[in-house]
Coordinates of C-alpha atoms in Angstrom, one line a residue:
Chain X
M1393 CA -56.3 25.0 -27.5
A1394 CA -52.7 23.9 -26.1
P1395 CA -52.2 26.1 -23.7
R1396 CA -55.8 26.7 -21.9
H1397 CA -54.4 23.2 -20.1
P1398 CA -50.9 23.1 -20.4
A1399 CA -50.6 20.7 -16.6
P1400 CA -51.8 17.8 -18.1
A1401 CA -49.0 17.4 -21.0
L1402 CA -46.4 18.7 -18.7
R1403 CA -46.8 16.6 -16.1
R1404 CA -46.5 13.6 -18.1
K1405 CA -43.7 15.1 -19.9
H1406 CA -41.9 15.1 -16.3
R1407 CA -42.8 11.8 -15.7
R1408 CA -41.0 10.7 -18.8
A1409 CA -38.4 12.5 -18.0
R1410 CA -38.6 10.6 -14.3
L1411 CA -38.8 7.3 -15.9
R1412 CA -36.1 7.6 -18.3
T1413 CA -33.7 9.0 -15.2
L1414 CA -34.4 5.8 -13.2
A1415 CA -34.5 3.5 -16.5
F1416 CA -30.6 4.6 -16.8
L1417 CA -29.6 4.7 -13.1
S1418 CA -31.2 1.6 -12.8
P1419 CA -27.9 -0.7 -13.0
W1420 CA -26.3 1.2 -9.9
L1421 CA -29.7 1.7 -8.0
V1422 CA -30.2 -2.5 -8.1
G1423 CA -26.2 -2.5 -7.6
F1424 CA -26.7 -0.2 -4.6
G1425 CA -29.5 -2.0 -2.8
V1426 CA -28.1 -5.4 -3.4
F1427 CA -24.5 -5.3 -2.9
F1428 CA -24.0 -2.2 -0.7
A1429 CA -27.3 -1.0 1.8
Y1430 CA -28.4 -4.7 2.1
P1431 CA -25.0 -6.5 3.1
L1432 CA -24.4 -3.5 4.9
L1433 CA -27.3 -3.4 7.3
A1434 CA -26.2 -7.5 7.6
T1435 CA -22.7 -6.8 8.8
V1436 CA -24.7 -4.5 11.3
Y1437 CA -26.8 -7.5 12.2
F1438 CA -24.6 -10.0 12.5
S1439 CA -22.2 -7.8 14.5
F1440 CA -25.3 -8.3 17.6
M1441 CA -25.4 -12.2 16.3
H1442 CA -23.2 -15.5 18.1
Y1443 CA -22.6 -17.0 14.1
N1444 CA -20.1 -19.7 13.4
Q1445 CA -21.6 -19.7 9.6
I1446 CA -23.5 -23.8 10.9
E1447 CA -25.5 -23.0 13.1
A1448 CA -28.1 -21.1 13.2
P1449 CA -27.5 -16.9 14.5
T1450 CA -27.9 -16.4 17.7
F1451 CA -28.4 -12.9 19.5
V1452 CA -25.9 -12.1 21.8
G1453 CA -26.4 -7.9 22.3
L1454 CA -23.0 -6.3 22.6
R1455 CA -21.2 -9.3 23.4
N1456 CA -19.1 -9.1 20.3
W1457 CA -18.9 -5.6 20.7
T1458 CA -16.8 -5.9 24.0
Y1459 CA -14.6 -8.9 23.1
V1460 CA -13.6 -7.1 19.3
L1461 CA -12.7 -3.3 21.4
G1462 CA -11.7 -4.6 24.8
Q1463 CA -10.3 -8.0 25.0
M1464 CA -9.2 -9.2 21.6
P1465 CA -5.4 -9.2 21.9
L1466 CA -5.1 -8.3 17.7
F1467 CA -7.2 -5.7 17.9
G1468 CA -4.4 -3.2 19.3
P1469 CA -1.5 -3.8 16.6
A1470 CA -4.1 -4.4 13.6
L1471 CA -5.6 -0.5 14.3
W1472 CA -1.7 0.3 14.7
N1473 CA -0.5 -0.8 11.8
T1474 CA -3.0 0.5 9.5
L1475 CA -2.9 3.5 11.0
W1476 CA 0.4 3.5 11.1
L1477 CA 0.4 2.2 7.4
V1478 CA -2.3 5.1 6.5
V1479 CA 0.0 8.0 8.0
V1480 CA 3.4 6.9 6.8
M1481 CA 2.4 5.6 3.9
V1482 CA 0.3 8.5 2.1
A1483 CA 2.6 10.8 3.6
L1484 CA 5.6 9.2 2.2
R1485 CA 3.8 8.2 -1.2
V1486 CA 3.0 12.2 -1.9
V1487 CA 6.2 13.3 -0.8
F1488 CA 7.4 11.5 -3.4
G1489 CA 5.3 11.1 -6.0
L1490 CA 4.9 15.0 -5.8
G1491 CA 9.3 15.0 -5.9
I1492 CA 9.0 12.7 -8.8
G1493 CA 6.4 14.6 -11.1
L1494 CA 8.6 18.0 -10.7
L1495 CA 11.5 16.1 -11.7
V1496 CA 9.4 14.5 -15.1
T1497 CA 8.5 18.2 -15.7
K1498 CA 12.4 19.3 -15.4
I1499 CA 13.8 17.1 -17.5
K1500 CA 14.7 18.0 -21.1
S1501 CA 15.9 14.6 -23.1
G1502 CA 14.2 11.8 -23.1
V1503 CA 10.6 12.7 -21.1
G1504 CA 8.9 9.8 -22.8
L1505 CA 11.2 6.8 -21.5
F1506 CA 11.4 8.0 -18.4
R1507 CA 8.0 8.7 -17.7
T1508 CA 7.5 5.2 -18.8
L1509 CA 10.1 3.7 -16.8
F1510 CA 8.2 5.6 -13.8
Y1511 CA 4.8 4.4 -14.5
L1512 CA 5.5 0.8 -15.5
P1513 CA 5.9 -0.8 -11.5
Y1514 CA 2.4 1.3 -11.3
L1515 CA 1.0 -0.9 -13.1
A1516 CA 2.7 -4.3 -11.9
P1517 CA -0.1 -7.0 -10.2
P1518 CA 0.5 -6.4 -6.0
V1519 CA 0.8 -10.5 -5.4
A1520 CA 3.6 -10.7 -8.6
A1521 CA 5.5 -7.1 -7.1
T1522 CA 5.0 -8.3 -3.5
V1523 CA 6.6 -11.1 -4.3
A1524 CA 9.1 -10.2 -6.6
F1525 CA 10.5 -7.1 -3.5
V1526 CA 10.1 -10.7 -1.0
F1527 CA 13.0 -12.7 -2.7
L1528 CA 14.9 -8.8 -3.7
L1529 CA 14.9 -8.1 0.2
N1530 CA 15.6 -11.7 1.2
P1531 CA 18.6 -11.3 3.9
G1532 CA 19.8 -14.1 2.9
T1533 CA 20.2 -14.4 -0.7
G1534 CA 18.2 -11.5 -2.2
P1535 CA 20.4 -9.7 -4.2
V1536 CA 19.5 -6.2 -2.8
N1537 CA 21.4 -7.4 0.2
E1538 CA 24.3 -8.4 -2.1
V1539 CA 24.9 -5.1 -3.6
L1540 CA 24.4 -3.1 -0.3
S1541 CA 27.4 -5.2 1.9
A1542 CA 29.7 -5.4 -1.5
I1543 CA 29.3 -1.6 -1.0
G1544 CA 30.0 -2.2 2.5
V1545 CA 26.2 -1.2 4.0
S1546 CA 25.3 -3.1 6.5
A1547 CA 21.6 -4.3 5.0
P1548 CA 18.8 -4.5 7.2
N1549 CA 16.6 -8.0 7.4
W1550 CA 13.8 -6.1 5.4
F1551 CA 10.5 -8.0 5.6
N1552 CA 12.0 -10.3 8.5
D1553 CA 12.7 -8.3 10.8
P1554 CA 9.6 -6.8 12.7
D1555 CA 11.1 -2.9 12.8
W1556 CA 11.6 -3.2 9.2
A1557 CA 8.5 -5.6 7.6
K1558 CA 6.1 -1.9 7.5
P1559 CA 9.1 0.3 6.0
S1560 CA 9.8 -2.5 3.8
L1561 CA 6.3 -2.2 2.5
V1562 CA 6.3 1.3 2.3
M1563 CA 9.2 1.2 0.0
L1564 CA 6.7 -1.6 -2.4
S1565 CA 4.2 1.1 -2.7
L1566 CA 6.3 4.0 -3.1
W1567 CA 7.9 1.3 -6.2
G1568 CA 5.1 2.1 -7.9
I1569 CA 4.5 5.8 -7.6
G1570 CA 3.4 5.8 -11.0
D1571 CA -0.4 6.6 -11.2
L1572 CA 0.2 10.1 -8.3
M1573 CA 3.7 10.8 -10.5
V1574 CA 0.6 11.0 -13.7
I1575 CA -2.0 13.3 -11.5
F1576 CA 1.0 15.7 -9.9
M1577 CA 2.9 16.2 -13.4
A1578 CA -1.2 16.7 -15.4
A1579 CA -1.0 19.4 -12.3
L1580 CA 2.0 20.7 -12.6
L1581 CA 1.8 21.7 -16.5
D1582 CA -1.3 23.4 -15.5
V1583 CA 0.1 25.9 -13.4
P1584 CA -0.2 29.4 -15.6
K1585 CA 3.6 29.9 -17.0
E1586 CA 2.7 34.1 -16.5
Q1587 CA 2.7 33.5 -12.5
Y1588 CA 6.3 31.9 -12.8
E1589 CA 6.9 35.2 -15.6
A1590 CA 5.7 37.5 -12.9
A1591 CA 7.3 35.6 -9.8
E1592 CA 10.9 35.7 -11.5
L1593 CA 10.5 39.2 -12.4
D1594 CA 9.8 40.2 -8.5
G1595 CA 13.3 38.5 -7.8
A1596 CA 12.0 35.1 -6.5
G1597 CA 14.4 31.7 -6.4
A1598 CA 13.3 28.4 -6.9
L1599 CA 12.0 27.8 -3.5
A1600 CA 9.4 30.8 -3.8
K1601 CA 8.6 30.5 -6.8
F1602 CA 7.1 26.8 -5.5
R1603 CA 6.2 28.3 -2.5
Y1604 CA 3.6 31.0 -3.8
V1605 CA 3.1 30.0 -7.2
T1606 CA 3.0 26.4 -7.9
W1607 CA 1.8 24.7 -4.5
P1608 CA -1.6 27.2 -4.3
S1609 CA -2.5 25.8 -7.3
I1610 CA -1.7 22.1 -6.7
T1611 CA -3.2 21.6 -3.3
P1612 CA -6.2 20.8 -4.6
I1613 CA -4.8 17.8 -6.4
V1614 CA -2.9 16.9 -3.5
M1615 CA -5.8 16.8 -1.5
F1616 CA -7.1 14.7 -3.9
A1617 CA -4.2 12.4 -3.4
V1618 CA -4.0 12.3 0.5
V1619 CA -8.0 11.4 0.1
T1620 CA -7.8 8.4 -2.2
G1621 CA -4.4 7.2 -0.5
V1622 CA -6.0 7.8 2.8
V1623 CA -9.2 5.1 1.5
Q1624 CA -6.7 2.7 -0.1
T1625 CA -4.5 2.4 2.5
M1626 CA -7.8 1.5 4.9
Q1627 CA -7.8 -1.1 2.6
Y1628 CA -4.8 -2.5 2.8
Y1629 CA -3.8 -6.1 2.5
T1630 CA -2.4 -7.7 -0.3
Q1631 CA 0.5 -6.8 -0.2
A1632 CA 0.7 -6.9 3.9
L1633 CA -0.7 -10.7 3.9
V1634 CA 1.5 -12.1 1.2
A1635 CA 4.6 -10.3 2.2
G1636 CA 3.8 -12.3 5.4
K1637 CA 3.5 -15.4 4.0
L1638 CA 6.1 -15.7 2.1
A1639 CA 8.7 -14.4 4.3
S1640 CA 7.4 -16.2 7.5
G1641 CA 9.0 -19.0 4.5
V1642 CA 6.0 -21.3 5.8
S1643 CA 5.4 -23.9 2.8
V1644 CA 1.6 -23.7 3.1
G1645 CA -0.9 -22.5 0.1
P1646 CA -3.5 -20.4 0.4
G1647 CA -6.2 -20.9 2.5
S1648 CA -3.9 -22.0 5.5
S1649 CA -4.9 -20.3 8.3
I1650 CA -1.3 -19.2 9.4
Q1651 CA -1.3 -15.9 11.8
P1652 CA -1.1 -13.4 10.5
G1653 CA 1.2 -10.8 10.2
Y1654 CA 4.1 -12.1 10.3
P1655 CA 6.6 -11.3 11.5
D1656 CA 5.3 -10.5 15.7
H1657 CA 2.1 -9.1 13.6
S1658 CA 4.2 -6.2 12.6
T1659 CA 2.3 -6.5 8.9
L1660 CA -1.1 -7.5 10.5
T1661 CA -3.7 -5.0 9.3
V1662 CA -7.4 -4.6 10.1
P1663 CA -8.8 -5.7 6.8
Q1664 CA -6.6 -9.2 7.2
L1665 CA -7.8 -9.0 11.2
I1666 CA -11.2 -9.3 9.6
Y1667 CA -10.9 -12.2 6.8
S1668 CA -8.8 -13.9 9.1
L1669 CA -12.0 -14.0 12.0
G1670 CA -14.4 -14.5 9.4
F1671 CA -13.2 -17.4 7.4
Q1672 CA -10.7 -18.5 9.2
N1673 CA -12.0 -18.4 13.4
F1674 CA -15.6 -18.4 11.5
N1675 CA -16.3 -15.9 14.3
T1676 CA -18.9 -13.9 12.1
G1677 CA -20.0 -11.5 15.0
A1678 CA -16.4 -10.4 15.8
A1679 CA -15.6 -9.8 11.8
C1680 CA -18.7 -7.8 11.6
V1681 CA -18.1 -5.8 14.7
L1682 CA -14.4 -5.3 13.0
S1683 CA -16.1 -4.5 9.9
L1684 CA -18.0 -1.7 11.1
V1685 CA -15.2 0.4 12.6
L1686 CA -13.4 -0.1 9.7
F1687 CA -16.7 1.4 7.9
A1688 CA -16.7 4.1 10.7
I1689 CA -12.9 5.1 11.1
A1690 CA -13.4 5.2 6.6
M1691 CA -16.2 7.1 6.9
A1692 CA -15.2 9.8 9.7
V1693 CA -11.5 10.2 7.6
T1694 CA -13.0 10.9 4.3
S1695 CA -15.8 12.8 5.2
L1696 CA -13.2 14.8 6.9
L1697 CA -11.0 15.5 4.1
M1698 CA -13.5 15.3 1.4
R1699 CA -14.8 18.6 3.5
K1700 CA -11.2 20.4 2.4
S1701 CA -10.6 18.4 -0.8
A1702 CA -11.5 20.7 -3.7
G1703 CA -10.2 17.7 -6.3
L1704 CA -13.4 15.8 -5.1
Q1705 CA -16.2 18.2 -5.1
T1706 CA -16.5 17.8 -8.9
A1707 CA -17.7 20.0 -11.7
E1708 CA -20.9 20.0 -10.6
D1709 CA -22.5 22.3 -13.4
Chain B
M66 CA 27.8 40.8 -21.9
N67 CA 29.8 38.2 -23.5
T68 CA 30.5 36.2 -19.6
T69 CA 26.8 37.0 -18.8
A70 CA 25.7 35.2 -21.5
R71 CA 28.3 32.2 -21.4
A72 CA 27.9 32.1 -17.1
R73 CA 24.2 31.9 -18.0
T74 CA 24.7 28.7 -20.5
R75 CA 27.3 27.4 -18.4
T76 CA 24.3 27.4 -15.3
R77 CA 22.0 26.4 -17.8
A78 CA 24.2 23.0 -18.5
L79 CA 24.8 22.1 -15.4
H80 CA 21.1 22.4 -14.4
W81 CA 20.8 19.9 -17.2
I82 CA 23.3 17.8 -15.8
A83 CA 22.2 17.9 -12.2
V84 CA 18.0 16.9 -13.2
H85 CA 19.1 14.0 -15.6
I86 CA 21.7 12.8 -12.9
T87 CA 18.6 12.2 -10.5
A88 CA 16.5 11.7 -13.3
V89 CA 19.2 8.2 -14.2
T90 CA 19.6 8.0 -10.2
V91 CA 15.9 7.7 -9.8
A92 CA 14.9 5.6 -12.7
L93 CA 17.3 2.8 -11.0
F94 CA 15.4 2.9 -8.1
F95 CA 12.3 2.1 -11.0
V96 CA 13.8 -0.4 -12.9
L97 CA 16.7 -3.1 -11.2
P98 CA 13.2 -4.8 -9.2
F99 CA 12.8 -6.3 -13.0
V100 CA 16.3 -6.9 -14.0
F101 CA 16.8 -8.8 -11.0
V102 CA 13.6 -10.7 -11.7
L103 CA 14.5 -11.5 -14.9
L104 CA 17.9 -12.5 -14.0
T105 CA 16.8 -14.9 -12.0
S106 CA 13.7 -16.1 -13.5
V107 CA 17.3 -17.6 -16.3
M108 CA 19.2 -18.6 -13.6
S109 CA 19.3 -22.4 -12.4
D110 CA 17.8 -22.8 -8.8
E111 CA 21.4 -23.6 -7.0
Q112 CA 22.4 -20.6 -8.5
A113 CA 19.1 -18.3 -8.1
M114 CA 19.5 -19.0 -3.9
S115 CA 23.0 -17.8 -4.2
G116 CA 22.5 -14.2 -4.4
E117 CA 24.4 -14.0 -7.2
L118 CA 23.1 -11.9 -10.0
W119 CA 24.9 -12.2 -13.4
P120 CA 23.2 -15.6 -14.7
H121 CA 26.1 -18.5 -15.3
E122 CA 23.5 -19.4 -18.2
W123 CA 20.9 -18.7 -19.7
Q124 CA 18.3 -21.3 -18.9
W125 CA 14.9 -19.7 -20.4
S126 CA 13.7 -23.2 -20.3
N127 CA 12.0 -22.0 -16.6
Y128 CA 9.0 -20.7 -18.0
A129 CA 8.0 -24.0 -20.5
E130 CA 8.7 -25.5 -16.7
V131 CA 6.6 -22.6 -15.4
F132 CA 3.9 -23.7 -18.2
R133 CA 4.0 -27.3 -16.9
T134 CA 3.1 -26.1 -13.2
P135 CA -0.1 -28.3 -13.2
G136 CA -3.2 -25.9 -13.0
F137 CA -0.9 -23.2 -14.5
L138 CA -3.0 -22.9 -17.4
D139 CA -6.7 -22.7 -15.7
W140 CA -5.0 -20.0 -13.8
W141 CA -4.3 -18.4 -17.0
K142 CA -7.9 -19.2 -18.1
N143 CA -9.9 -18.0 -15.1
S144 CA -7.8 -14.5 -15.2
L145 CA -8.8 -14.1 -18.7
I146 CA -12.2 -15.3 -17.8
Y147 CA -12.7 -12.9 -15.1
A148 CA -11.2 -9.5 -16.8
G149 CA -12.6 -9.9 -19.6
L150 CA -16.2 -10.6 -18.9
G151 CA -15.7 -8.4 -15.6
T152 CA -15.0 -5.3 -18.1
L153 CA -17.7 -6.0 -20.5
F154 CA -20.1 -6.5 -17.8
T155 CA -18.8 -2.7 -16.3
V156 CA -18.9 -1.1 -19.5
C157 CA -22.1 -2.0 -20.4
S158 CA -23.8 -1.1 -16.9
S159 CA -21.3 2.0 -16.1
I160 CA -22.4 3.8 -19.4
P161 CA -26.2 4.7 -18.8
V162 CA -25.6 5.4 -15.2
A163 CA -22.2 8.0 -15.5
Y164 CA -24.7 9.3 -18.9
A165 CA -27.6 10.3 -16.6
L166 CA -24.9 11.5 -13.7
A167 CA -23.6 14.0 -15.7
K168 CA -26.3 14.9 -18.3
F169 CA -30.0 14.7 -16.5
R170 CA -31.4 17.0 -14.5
F171 CA -33.6 15.5 -11.7
R172 CA -34.2 15.6 -8.1
G173 CA -31.3 14.3 -6.4
R174 CA -28.3 14.3 -8.8
R175 CA -26.1 15.6 -5.8
T176 CA -27.1 12.8 -3.5
A177 CA -26.8 10.3 -5.8
M178 CA -23.3 11.1 -7.2
T179 CA -22.5 11.9 -3.3
L180 CA -23.6 8.0 -2.6
V181 CA -21.2 6.8 -5.9
I182 CA -18.1 8.3 -4.2
A183 CA -19.1 6.9 -1.2
T184 CA -19.2 3.1 -2.1
M185 CA -16.3 3.8 -3.6
M186 CA -14.7 4.8 -0.4
L187 CA -16.1 1.6 0.9
P188 CA -13.4 -1.1 1.9
P189 CA -14.4 -3.9 0.2
Q190 CA -13.5 -5.7 3.6
V191 CA -16.5 -3.7 5.0
I192 CA -18.9 -5.7 3.2
V193 CA -17.7 -9.0 2.7
V194 CA -19.0 -11.3 5.4
P195 CA -22.4 -10.9 4.0
M196 CA -22.1 -11.0 1.6
Y197 CA -20.1 -14.1 1.3
L198 CA -22.5 -16.0 3.3
V199 CA -25.2 -15.1 0.7
W200 CA -23.4 -16.0 -2.9
A201 CA -22.3 -19.5 -0.3
Q202 CA -25.3 -20.0 1.6
Q203 CA -27.7 -19.5 -1.1
L204 CA -26.6 -19.2 -4.3
H205 CA -24.7 -22.0 -3.5
L206 CA -21.9 -20.1 -5.9
S207 CA -18.8 -20.1 -4.1
G208 CA -15.9 -21.9 -5.3
S209 CA -16.6 -19.9 -8.6
L210 CA -15.4 -16.7 -10.2
W211 CA -19.0 -15.7 -10.5
P212 CA -19.6 -14.1 -8.0
L213 CA -16.8 -11.7 -8.4
I214 CA -18.0 -10.9 -12.0
I215 CA -21.5 -10.9 -11.2
P216 CA -22.4 -7.8 -9.3
L217 CA -19.7 -6.2 -12.2
A218 CA -23.0 -6.5 -14.3
F219 CA -24.9 -3.5 -12.2
G220 CA -22.2 -0.5 -12.2
D221 CA -19.0 -0.3 -10.8
A222 CA -18.5 3.3 -8.0
Y223 CA -15.0 3.8 -10.0
S224 CA -16.0 3.6 -13.4
I225 CA -19.1 5.7 -13.2
F226 CA -17.0 8.1 -11.2
L227 CA -14.5 8.4 -14.0
L228 CA -16.4 8.0 -16.6
R229 CA -18.7 10.6 -16.1
Q230 CA -15.9 13.0 -15.4
F231 CA -14.9 12.5 -19.3
L232 CA -19.0 13.2 -20.1
L233 CA -19.2 16.6 -18.3
T234 CA -16.6 17.4 -20.7
I235 CA -19.1 16.5 -23.4
P236 CA -20.6 20.0 -24.8
T237 CA -24.6 19.4 -24.1
E238 CA -25.0 21.2 -28.0
Y239 CA -23.8 17.8 -29.3
L240 CA -26.9 16.3 -27.3
E241 CA -29.3 18.6 -27.8
S242 CA -28.9 18.9 -31.3
A243 CA -29.0 14.8 -31.7
R244 CA -32.6 15.4 -29.7
I245 CA -33.9 18.2 -32.3
D246 CA -33.4 15.9 -34.6
G247 CA -35.6 13.9 -33.6
C248 CA -33.2 11.0 -30.7
G249 CA -34.1 9.4 -28.3
E250 CA -32.1 9.6 -25.0
L251 CA -30.8 5.9 -25.9
R252 CA -30.2 6.4 -29.3
T253 CA -28.0 9.8 -28.6
L254 CA -26.5 7.9 -25.9
L255 CA -25.6 4.6 -28.5
R256 CA -25.0 7.2 -31.3
V257 CA -23.8 10.1 -30.2
V258 CA -22.0 10.0 -26.9
V259 CA -20.6 6.9 -27.2
P260 CA -18.6 7.3 -30.0
M261 CA -17.6 10.9 -28.5
A262 CA -16.8 8.9 -25.0
K263 CA -14.4 6.3 -26.5
P264 CA -11.3 7.5 -24.7
G265 CA -13.2 7.3 -21.5
I266 CA -15.4 4.4 -21.9
A267 CA -11.3 3.1 -22.7
A268 CA -10.1 4.1 -19.6
I269 CA -12.4 2.4 -17.5
A270 CA -12.6 -0.8 -19.4
L271 CA -8.7 -0.7 -18.7
F272 CA -9.0 -0.1 -15.8
Q273 CA -11.2 -2.9 -14.8
F274 CA -9.3 -5.5 -16.5
F275 CA -6.6 -4.6 -14.4
S276 CA -7.9 -4.5 -11.5
C277 CA -9.6 -7.8 -11.9
W278 CA -6.5 -9.0 -13.7
N279 CA -4.6 -8.3 -10.3
D280 CA -7.6 -9.1 -7.5
Y281 CA -6.9 -11.0 -5.6
F282 CA -8.6 -10.4 -1.8
G283 CA -11.6 -11.6 -4.2
P284 CA -10.3 -14.5 -5.8
Q285 CA -9.1 -15.3 -2.3
I286 CA -13.1 -15.3 -1.0
Y287 CA -14.4 -16.8 -3.2
A288 CA -12.1 -19.3 -5.1
A289 CA -9.8 -20.0 -2.8
Q290 CA -11.6 -23.8 -1.8
N291 CA -12.1 -24.6 -5.7
P292 CA -8.0 -24.3 -7.2
G293 CA -10.2 -24.9 -10.7
A294 CA -11.2 -21.7 -9.8
W295 CA -8.1 -20.1 -8.5
T296 CA -6.6 -16.8 -10.8
L297 CA -3.4 -15.8 -12.0
S298 CA -3.2 -13.3 -8.9
Y299 CA -3.9 -15.6 -6.6
G300 CA -2.8 -18.9 -7.7
L301 CA 1.2 -17.0 -7.9
E302 CA 1.4 -17.2 -4.0
S303 CA 0.2 -21.0 -4.3
F304 CA 3.0 -21.3 -6.5
K305 CA 6.2 -19.8 -4.2
S306 CA 4.8 -21.9 -1.6
A307 CA 4.8 -25.0 -3.5
H308 CA 8.0 -24.4 -4.6
S309 CA 9.6 -23.0 -1.6
V310 CA 12.9 -23.1 -2.7
D311 CA 12.7 -22.7 -6.5
W312 CA 12.8 -19.1 -6.6
N313 CA 14.2 -19.1 -10.3
L314 CA 10.5 -20.2 -11.5
T315 CA 9.1 -18.3 -8.6
M316 CA 10.4 -15.1 -10.4
A317 CA 9.5 -16.5 -14.0
A318 CA 6.0 -17.2 -13.2
T319 CA 5.8 -13.4 -11.4
L320 CA 7.1 -12.6 -15.1
L321 CA 4.4 -14.2 -16.6
V322 CA 1.8 -12.8 -14.3
M323 CA 3.3 -8.9 -15.4
A324 CA 3.3 -9.2 -19.0
P325 CA 0.1 -9.3 -20.1
V326 CA -0.2 -5.6 -18.3
I327 CA 2.9 -4.1 -19.4
L328 CA 1.7 -5.6 -22.9
V329 CA -1.8 -3.8 -22.6
F330 CA 0.1 -1.3 -21.5
F331 CA 2.0 -0.5 -24.2
F332 CA -0.5 -0.9 -26.7
A333 CA -3.2 2.0 -24.7
Q334 CA -0.6 4.0 -23.0
K335 CA -2.5 7.2 -24.0
A336 CA -5.9 5.5 -23.1
F337 CA -4.2 4.9 -19.7
V338 CA -3.0 7.8 -18.7
E339 CA -6.1 10.1 -19.7
G340 CA -8.0 7.9 -17.3
V341 CA -5.2 8.5 -14.3
T342 CA -5.6 12.2 -15.2
L343 CA -9.2 12.8 -14.8
T344 CA -10.0 11.3 -11.9
G345 CA -7.3 13.7 -10.5
V346 CA -7.3 16.7 -12.4
K347 CA -10.9 17.1 -14.2
G348 CA -12.5 17.3 -10.6

């Protein structure tokens, strides 16, 4: 009997499967709508409004846009600093992380100990790590400059010098390289041993082996590290803010409205500027314009990189 | 023959020495900051200002003094609530989503996955202003950590992504045999998948715990006006500002903020390293 009318039963089965899928996905579907899609649309809406979070919003057309993109004095430095950090920090992190990963795979004795030592700083909460680094690199009284002057090196002013503030932040981020080290280590150990042996038979030196065996095999992971590094650095906030505030020596608690980016706006990043516009100046419209600029850049960069990255084109099926 | 063998042994020994000297030098870069911070944390306040490296006398009482700082214990409590509940919510809500994305076939699966990755990549600052307005003006929950905890009950993109990668490695045959035995999807998930996915679940739990514990931006947005809702990560900065010259106490507090994270790591090292690898390699 059954084969004669298979359609309704089959349809019922399909519908049940669809409902089941929806049920399992429902936490994320709600979350995506409420905590992602809605605020994103609201950001677009507010970018055309004048709104100080007290009076009702009023429509001002493109005025927020022309203000932020054309007149706001801090937009240029914030964008420059963010892009600087994206380029320099990501590049150095990848090179350094790969170097440490290679080093760990070459260590014969005490690998476990070294791996743990290299990894631990990654776990340090960013605020704690930043507070520690501001102290360590304190030009007057910090231990690092004390050590440097003892061996006759004239030490820079680190977080207190506009030229050195960003490099100091880069150093702080290199200290927390543990996650990349682990990822690269795993990738390096995955390179087939026979390929090295074959290359050796062909008389390849260490450099040639890296160039022709190691590199092609780890490129997807390098791309993955670059993409995630760029994404993280576009959001770079806590360390820059805390370092700037503490180094400036102003004795004010959180929520204080000192101009961020000390010294000379050299550590002001786009996310900091969004916070400052939205939560200190209550210029909601301008903050939302800047949010959308950040969104556009983030999406452009990631979609560009993702196209080349096998690491994110996941093992689908 | 003998000489070439000896030469080879010598090159190998030199190689060993070079690698280990490099490793020790690099290790210094990673370890010395901790050492300096620890040494400073037990100095007297005058000595902490002097730039000297070794404490004259070891003032362990600095730690007791940090704990006596008004609010410090509340910050611990708040951090534990935020990280504890946040982790619980994330795990419970992300498991079914990750399971569906890894093991169900349905139209739009690829799109859903792309959207998860897109949310993962979105800087939190992009949507923070309207989100804050909803919590503050419509729900009147600013001044607490709830605006940070509640969204985690609706899945966290990063955890979903990571767990899905893990679930892909579980052979589908196990699920099919459970279904043949008459298990419904929910039972299959709870009885078969969850026990097998324990390492992956442990990894997302740890990552979420640390990300809440380390969060500064979130508490700054929602808890800033109410010191009773500050977390350790957030309070630490105000601690430094209040003790503008007491580097010794600040360093003691800094170590106390780092300590739980590092302790948890030593107990759950394997799950943690596996999780990091998973995000990067299994892809």
